[in-house]
Every structure is written in C-alpha cells, then in structure tokens.
Amino acid sequence: MAFQRPDIYRPPSEHDCYFLPLTRGCSNNSCTFCGACGSKLQIRDADDVKKEIDAVSLYLKAGVRIPNIPPIAYMIANEWNGKKVFLQDGDALVYPFPKLKDVLEHLNEKLPQVERVSCYATPQDILRRSPEELRELKDLKLSIFYTGLESGDDDVLSAVAKGVDSRQMVEAGRKAIDAGITLSLTVLLGLGGVEGSKEHVLETARVLSEIDPQFAGALTLTLIEGTPLYKQWKQGTFHPISPFQSLEELRLMIEHSNFTNCFFSSMHASNYLSVRGRLPQDKAKMLKQLDQVLAKKDPSSLRPEFLRGL
Ligand code: SF4
C-alpha cells in the first residue's frame, strides 16, 4: 500500500516547523482514549523522504519545483523560516534506526540551516534505543522528544492500555534526558475518572518529579467517539470528572510536583483554563490563580466546550 501522508498533528510549540513525514499512525495503537487507537502504522520509504528533502532544498535555493513531489511540501516550505523540522507522525522514533540516521544525515547535508529536529516518541521507542543511539540522534539535531506520560498511576496506565508501567516511564524519560535530549511530557487530566482521580494525580506528580523533564504540559481528557474509552463512558463503566474537578486535579498535580527547572503549562486547547509558569519558582503564583477560580466556580471563567480542541 502506498504511503499516505498524515494530517499535521503537532505540539503547539512546533507550529513553525517543516513537517516531514517518516511514518503514519502509531506503533502503540492500543491506548483506549486516543483517536489513533486501532490505526495501522505505515513506514515511509527512506528514499522517498530524502527526495522530499532534496526538493525542499532546491526550491528554497532556486525556486525550482521537482515533479512528483506533493504540493503540500512547497506550501509548507513557503511558510517556513528554515530553522525547525518536526518528524511526523504519532511516534516517528519507531522509524528503523539506520534509516532514521540516514535521513537525518541527509537533512543536515541538504538543509544545514536547520537548528533542531523534534518528534513524538513513545516510551517504548525510547527504551528500544541504546544510550549511544540516542546520543547519535542528538548529534544529528534530533534534540526534542514529545512523549505522552498520560498518568503515573499503574492502574490507570493498565486500564487505558498504554503498554508501559510507571517504572518504564521513568526509565524512558531519564534515558532521553541523560542522552542530552530535551523532554516534553504530557499528562491527561481526568484519565483516572471520578473514582481514580486522586491516585491518578498524586502518582502522576510523583512520576513527573522522578523524570524531572524540561517541559510538562497538562491536557484534559476529551472522549473521542469510536474509542474504547468513549464506549466505556456510554456503557456507564467510566465516569468522567467535571471541568472544575479537572482544575482541582491540575492544582493538586502542581502542588505535589517537585521539579528542578520545568516549564509547566495547561495552555493546550483541551483545557478549561490556561495556567503556565516555571516550576518550582512560580508554584505559589500558579496555585493562587487556580485557587481564585476554584473559590468562585464561575462557569464563565472556563474555556467554553465549543472552543475546546484535541
Ligand atoms: S502512544 Fe500516543 S499516539 Fe499512540 S495510541 Fe497511545 S496515545 Fe495514541
């Protein structure tokens, strides 16, 4: 089956990248809350990836378009400042290591102005790579991994079929950081449901603290039609928390996290309130902001449901 270019799904901070697909979908397609659950992973041919790099390089240098290159490549190149590249898709680090190295070497040769490359990486992907391989990738400018921690609670991780436990999460996170790669972790408010809320938050704070990433972002669970978790909700076996309970979870998570120097935010469009700051120094300020909203519980202080995004 011919490789199908994936839609652009990216972390908010990577809006100004060139989006280069290596894969489509996610190898760990089991997470019960995720729209990629059940999807099939597609691996793009490395020669095809290199042809696209050649085409972008030539287009930027001489304005020449090569036939058989998808028009979207030129559309992205037109908007691009040349500095950052994001490797698509859901876990591009699954791309076979020799091919990944080959593609990155080619990228560095043809587009030397690129300052850094980033991708989504599952904990499984990171654990599969040796420390030396991770350092080689870092030297080839693949220097930021975006990884979904989701929860630090083993019961929640198991219930949502994340495929790793909290110990493996910590091992993967530390391994990336020790290789010099910047780590940005996301956690999902509400993933433990009503019954598992407190344990989910406290264990997530514990695991976040043990990994001690440079960036951590809280997202709020959105139940996506067609996913196993959506079905559990409809069957009455999963009980979602309310919007204000998600802010209580956020507050408790910030309170119980101990970071060395982490930019923590809830700026993602799925959240009901944006809070951000550098931890630990901004902890009191962030808790105060949440306390003020939680004291009034005024629905108009929350992002309306129709403006929430995935
Ligand atoms: S690893 Fe990430 S992209 Fe893959 S199914 Fe789980 S949540 Fe979705």
JSON list of C-alpha atoms in Angstrom, two decimals, residues 16-120:
[
{"chain": "A", "resi": 16, "resn": "ASP", "atom": "CA", "xyz": [6.72, 26.96, 12.78]},
{"chain": "A", "resi": 17, "resn": "CYS", "atom": "CA", "xyz": [8.32, 23.69, 11.63]},
{"chain": "A", "resi": 18, "resn": "TYR", "atom": "CA", "xyz": [8.74, 21.97, 8.33]},
{"chain": "A", "resi": 19, "resn": "PHE", "atom": "CA", "xyz": [6.56, 18.84, 8.77]},
{"chain": "A", "resi": 20, "resn": "LEU", "atom": "CA", "xyz": [8.40, 15.85, 7.34]},
{"chain": "A", "resi": 21, "resn": "PRO", "atom": "CA", "xyz": [6.50, 12.53, 7.46]},
{"chain": "A", "resi": 22, "resn": "LEU", "atom": "CA", "xyz": [8.53, 9.40, 8.24]},
{"chain": "A", "resi": 23, "resn": "THR", "atom": "CA", "xyz": [5.58, 7.35, 9.42]},
{"chain": "A", "resi": 24, "resn": "ARG", "atom": "CA", "xyz": [1.81, 7.48, 9.57]},
{"chain": "A", "resi": 25, "resn": "GLY", "atom": "CA", "xyz": [-0.11, 6.42, 12.69]},
{"chain": "A", "resi": 26, "resn": "CYS", "atom": "CA", "xyz": [1.43, 4.98, 15.81]},
{"chain": "A", "resi": 27, "resn": "SER", "atom": "CA", "xyz": [3.04, 1.60, 16.53]},
{"chain": "A", "resi": 28, "resn": "ASN", "atom": "CA", "xyz": [1.49, 1.50, 20.00]},
{"chain": "A", "resi": 29, "resn": "ASN", "atom": "CA", "xyz": [-2.03, 1.85, 18.72]},
{"chain": "A", "resi": 30, "resn": "SER", "atom": "CA", "xyz": [-3.73, 0.46, 21.81]},
{"chain": "A", "resi": 31, "resn": "CYS", "atom": "CA", "xyz": [-4.41, 3.50, 24.06]},
{"chain": "A", "resi": 32, "resn": "THR", "atom": "CA", "xyz": [-8.14, 3.42, 24.73]},
{"chain": "A", "resi": 33, "resn": "PHE", "atom": "CA", "xyz": [-8.59, 7.21, 24.84]},
{"chain": "A", "resi": 34, "resn": "CYS", "atom": "CA", "xyz": [-6.70, 8.01, 21.61]},
{"chain": "A", "resi": 35, "resn": "GLY", "atom": "CA", "xyz": [-8.05, 8.62, 18.13]},
{"chain": "A", "resi": 36, "resn": "ALA", "atom": "CA", "xyz": [-5.08, 6.61, 16.76]},
{"chain": "A", "resi": 37, "resn": "CYS", "atom": "CA", "xyz": [-6.27, 3.53, 18.67]},
{"chain": "A", "resi": 38, "resn": "GLY", "atom": "CA", "xyz": [-6.56, 0.66, 16.20]},
{"chain": "A", "resi": 39, "resn": "SER", "atom": "CA", "xyz": [-4.78, 2.54, 13.40]},
{"chain": "A", "resi": 40, "resn": "LYS", "atom": "CA", "xyz": [-2.16, 0.77, 11.26]},
{"chain": "A", "resi": 41, "resn": "LEU", "atom": "CA", "xyz": [1.42, 2.03, 11.31]},
{"chain": "A", "resi": 42, "resn": "GLN", "atom": "CA", "xyz": [2.85, 2.94, 7.91]},
{"chain": "A", "resi": 43, "resn": "ILE", "atom": "CA", "xyz": [6.61, 3.40, 7.41]},
{"chain": "A", "resi": 44, "resn": "ARG", "atom": "CA", "xyz": [7.66, 5.72, 4.59]},
{"chain": "A", "resi": 45, "resn": "ASP", "atom": "CA", "xyz": [10.44, 4.66, 2.28]},
{"chain": "A", "resi": 46, "resn": "ALA", "atom": "CA", "xyz": [13.67, 6.48, 3.24]},
{"chain": "A", "resi": 47, "resn": "ASP", "atom": "CA", "xyz": [14.48, 7.29, -0.40]},
{"chain": "A", "resi": 48, "resn": "ASP", "atom": "CA", "xyz": [11.10, 8.97, -0.71]},
{"chain": "A", "resi": 49, "resn": "VAL", "atom": "CA", "xyz": [11.82, 11.05, 2.42]},
{"chain": "A", "resi": 50, "resn": "LYS", "atom": "CA", "xyz": [15.23, 12.05, 1.02]},
{"chain": "A", "resi": 51, "resn": "LYS", "atom": "CA", "xyz": [13.65, 13.04, -2.32]},
{"chain": "A", "resi": 52, "resn": "GLU", "atom": "CA", "xyz": [11.37, 15.41, -0.43]},
{"chain": "A", "resi": 53, "resn": "ILE", "atom": "CA", "xyz": [14.35, 16.90, 1.42]},
{"chain": "A", "resi": 54, "resn": "ASP", "atom": "CA", "xyz": [16.17, 17.38, -1.92]},
{"chain": "A", "resi": 55, "resn": "ALA", "atom": "CA", "xyz": [13.08, 19.03, -3.40]},
{"chain": "A", "resi": 56, "resn": "VAL", "atom": "CA", "xyz": [12.67, 21.46, -0.49]},
{"chain": "A", "resi": 57, "resn": "SER", "atom": "CA", "xyz": [16.38, 22.30, -0.58]},
{"chain": "A", "resi": 58, "resn": "LEU", "atom": "CA", "xyz": [16.29, 23.05, -4.31]},
{"chain": "A", "resi": 59, "resn": "TYR", "atom": "CA", "xyz": [13.05, 25.00, -4.02]},
{"chain": "A", "resi": 60, "resn": "LEU", "atom": "CA", "xyz": [14.43, 27.21, -1.24]},
{"chain": "A", "resi": 61, "resn": "LYS", "atom": "CA", "xyz": [17.70, 27.82, -3.09]},
{"chain": "A", "resi": 62, "resn": "ALA", "atom": "CA", "xyz": [16.45, 28.27, -6.66]},
{"chain": "A", "resi": 63, "resn": "GLY", "atom": "CA", "xyz": [12.64, 28.33, -6.59]},
{"chain": "A", "resi": 64, "resn": "VAL", "atom": "CA", "xyz": [12.59, 25.20, -8.79]},
{"chain": "A", "resi": 65, "resn": "ARG", "atom": "CA", "xyz": [9.83, 22.60, -8.31]},
{"chain": "A", "resi": 66, "resn": "ILE", "atom": "CA", "xyz": [10.57, 18.90, -8.97]},
{"chain": "A", "resi": 67, "resn": "PRO", "atom": "CA", "xyz": [7.74, 16.80, -10.49]},
{"chain": "A", "resi": 68, "resn": "ASN", "atom": "CA", "xyz": [6.03, 14.14, -8.32]},
{"chain": "A", "resi": 69, "resn": "ILE", "atom": "CA", "xyz": [6.64, 16.00, -5.04]},
{"chain": "A", "resi": 70, "resn": "PRO", "atom": "CA", "xyz": [3.34, 16.58, -3.23]},
{"chain": "A", "resi": 71, "resn": "PRO", "atom": "CA", "xyz": [2.24, 20.25, -3.49]},
{"chain": "A", "resi": 72, "resn": "ILE", "atom": "CA", "xyz": [1.91, 20.42, 0.32]},
{"chain": "A", "resi": 73, "resn": "ALA", "atom": "CA", "xyz": [5.72, 20.20, 0.60]},
{"chain": "A", "resi": 74, "resn": "TYR", "atom": "CA", "xyz": [6.03, 23.51, -1.24]},
{"chain": "A", "resi": 75, "resn": "MET", "atom": "CA", "xyz": [3.14, 25.03, 0.69]},
{"chain": "A", "resi": 76, "resn": "ILE", "atom": "CA", "xyz": [4.89, 24.23, 3.99]},
{"chain": "A", "resi": 77, "resn": "ALA", "atom": "CA", "xyz": [8.26, 25.40, 2.60]},
{"chain": "A", "resi": 78, "resn": "ASN", "atom": "CA", "xyz": [6.71, 28.76, 1.61]},
{"chain": "A", "resi": 79, "resn": "GLU", "atom": "CA", "xyz": [5.72, 29.44, 5.23]},
{"chain": "A", "resi": 80, "resn": "TRP", "atom": "CA", "xyz": [8.87, 28.02, 6.78]},
{"chain": "A", "resi": 81, "resn": "ASN", "atom": "CA", "xyz": [11.71, 30.01, 8.38]},
{"chain": "A", "resi": 82, "resn": "GLY", "atom": "CA", "xyz": [14.16, 27.15, 7.80]},
{"chain": "A", "resi": 83, "resn": "LYS", "atom": "CA", "xyz": [15.02, 26.56, 11.46]},
{"chain": "A", "resi": 84, "resn": "LYS", "atom": "CA", "xyz": [12.92, 23.69, 12.82]},
{"chain": "A", "resi": 85, "resn": "VAL", "atom": "CA", "xyz": [11.78, 20.33, 11.46]},
{"chain": "A", "resi": 86, "resn": "PHE", "atom": "CA", "xyz": [9.12, 18.10, 13.01]},
{"chain": "A", "resi": 87, "resn": "LEU", "atom": "CA", "xyz": [9.20, 14.43, 12.04]},
{"chain": "A", "resi": 88, "resn": "GLN", "atom": "CA", "xyz": [5.68, 13.06, 11.65]},
{"chain": "A", "resi": 89, "resn": "ASP", "atom": "CA", "xyz": [3.70, 11.07, 12.84]},
{"chain": "A", "resi": 90, "resn": "GLY", "atom": "CA", "xyz": [2.47, 9.66, 16.19]},
{"chain": "A", "resi": 91, "resn": "ASP", "atom": "CA", "xyz": [5.82, 8.08, 17.16]},
{"chain": "A", "resi": 92, "resn": "ALA", "atom": "CA", "xyz": [8.42, 8.85, 14.47]},
{"chain": "A", "resi": 93, "resn": "LEU", "atom": "CA", "xyz": [11.16, 7.44, 16.71]},
{"chain": "A", "resi": 94, "resn": "VAL", "atom": "CA", "xyz": [9.86, 4.00, 15.74]},
{"chain": "A", "resi": 95, "resn": "TYR", "atom": "CA", "xyz": [11.46, 4.56, 12.31]},
{"chain": "A", "resi": 96, "resn": "PRO", "atom": "CA", "xyz": [14.25, 1.94, 11.97]},
{"chain": "A", "resi": 97, "resn": "PHE", "atom": "CA", "xyz": [17.43, 3.39, 13.45]},
{"chain": "A", "resi": 98, "resn": "PRO", "atom": "CA", "xyz": [19.77, 3.06, 10.40]},
{"chain": "A", "resi": 99, "resn": "LYS", "atom": "CA", "xyz": [17.14, 4.71, 8.19]},
{"chain": "A", "resi": 100, "resn": "LEU", "atom": "CA", "xyz": [16.48, 7.44, 10.74]},
{"chain": "A", "resi": 101, "resn": "LYS", "atom": "CA", "xyz": [20.20, 8.19, 10.90]},
{"chain": "A", "resi": 102, "resn": "ASP", "atom": "CA", "xyz": [20.43, 8.18, 7.11]},
{"chain": "A", "resi": 103, "resn": "VAL", "atom": "CA", "xyz": [17.50, 10.62, 6.79]},
{"chain": "A", "resi": 104, "resn": "LEU", "atom": "CA", "xyz": [18.89, 12.94, 9.48]},
{"chain": "A", "resi": 105, "resn": "GLU", "atom": "CA", "xyz": [22.36, 12.94, 7.87]},
{"chain": "A", "resi": 106, "resn": "HIS", "atom": "CA", "xyz": [20.75, 13.82, 4.55]},
{"chain": "A", "resi": 107, "resn": "LEU", "atom": "CA", "xyz": [18.69, 16.56, 6.17]},
{"chain": "A", "resi": 108, "resn": "ASN", "atom": "CA", "xyz": [21.80, 18.05, 7.79]},
{"chain": "A", "resi": 109, "resn": "GLU", "atom": "CA", "xyz": [23.65, 17.97, 4.48]},
{"chain": "A", "resi": 110, "resn": "LYS", "atom": "CA", "xyz": [20.89, 19.45, 2.30]},
{"chain": "A", "resi": 111, "resn": "LEU", "atom": "CA", "xyz": [19.36, 21.85, 4.82]},
{"chain": "A", "resi": 112, "resn": "PRO", "atom": "CA", "xyz": [22.27, 22.87, 7.08]},
{"chain": "A", "resi": 113, "resn": "GLN", "atom": "CA", "xyz": [20.39, 25.93, 8.32]},
{"chain": "A", "resi": 114, "resn": "VAL", "atom": "CA", "xyz": [18.06, 23.66, 10.36]},
{"chain": "A", "resi": 115, "resn": "GLU", "atom": "CA", "xyz": [18.77, 24.25, 14.04]},
{"chain": "A", "resi": 116, "resn": "ARG", "atom": "CA", "xyz": [16.74, 21.46, 15.59]},
{"chain": "A", "resi": 117, "resn": "VAL", "atom": "CA", "xyz": [14.54, 18.49, 14.82]},
{"chain": "A", "resi": 118, "resn": "SER", "atom": "CA", "xyz": [11.77, 17.13, 17.04]},
{"chain": "A", "resi": 119, "resn": "CYS", "atom": "CA", "xyz": [9.25, 14.28, 17.04]},
{"chain": "A", "resi": 120, "resn": "TYR", "atom": "CA", "xyz": [6.71, 12.39, 19.09]}
]
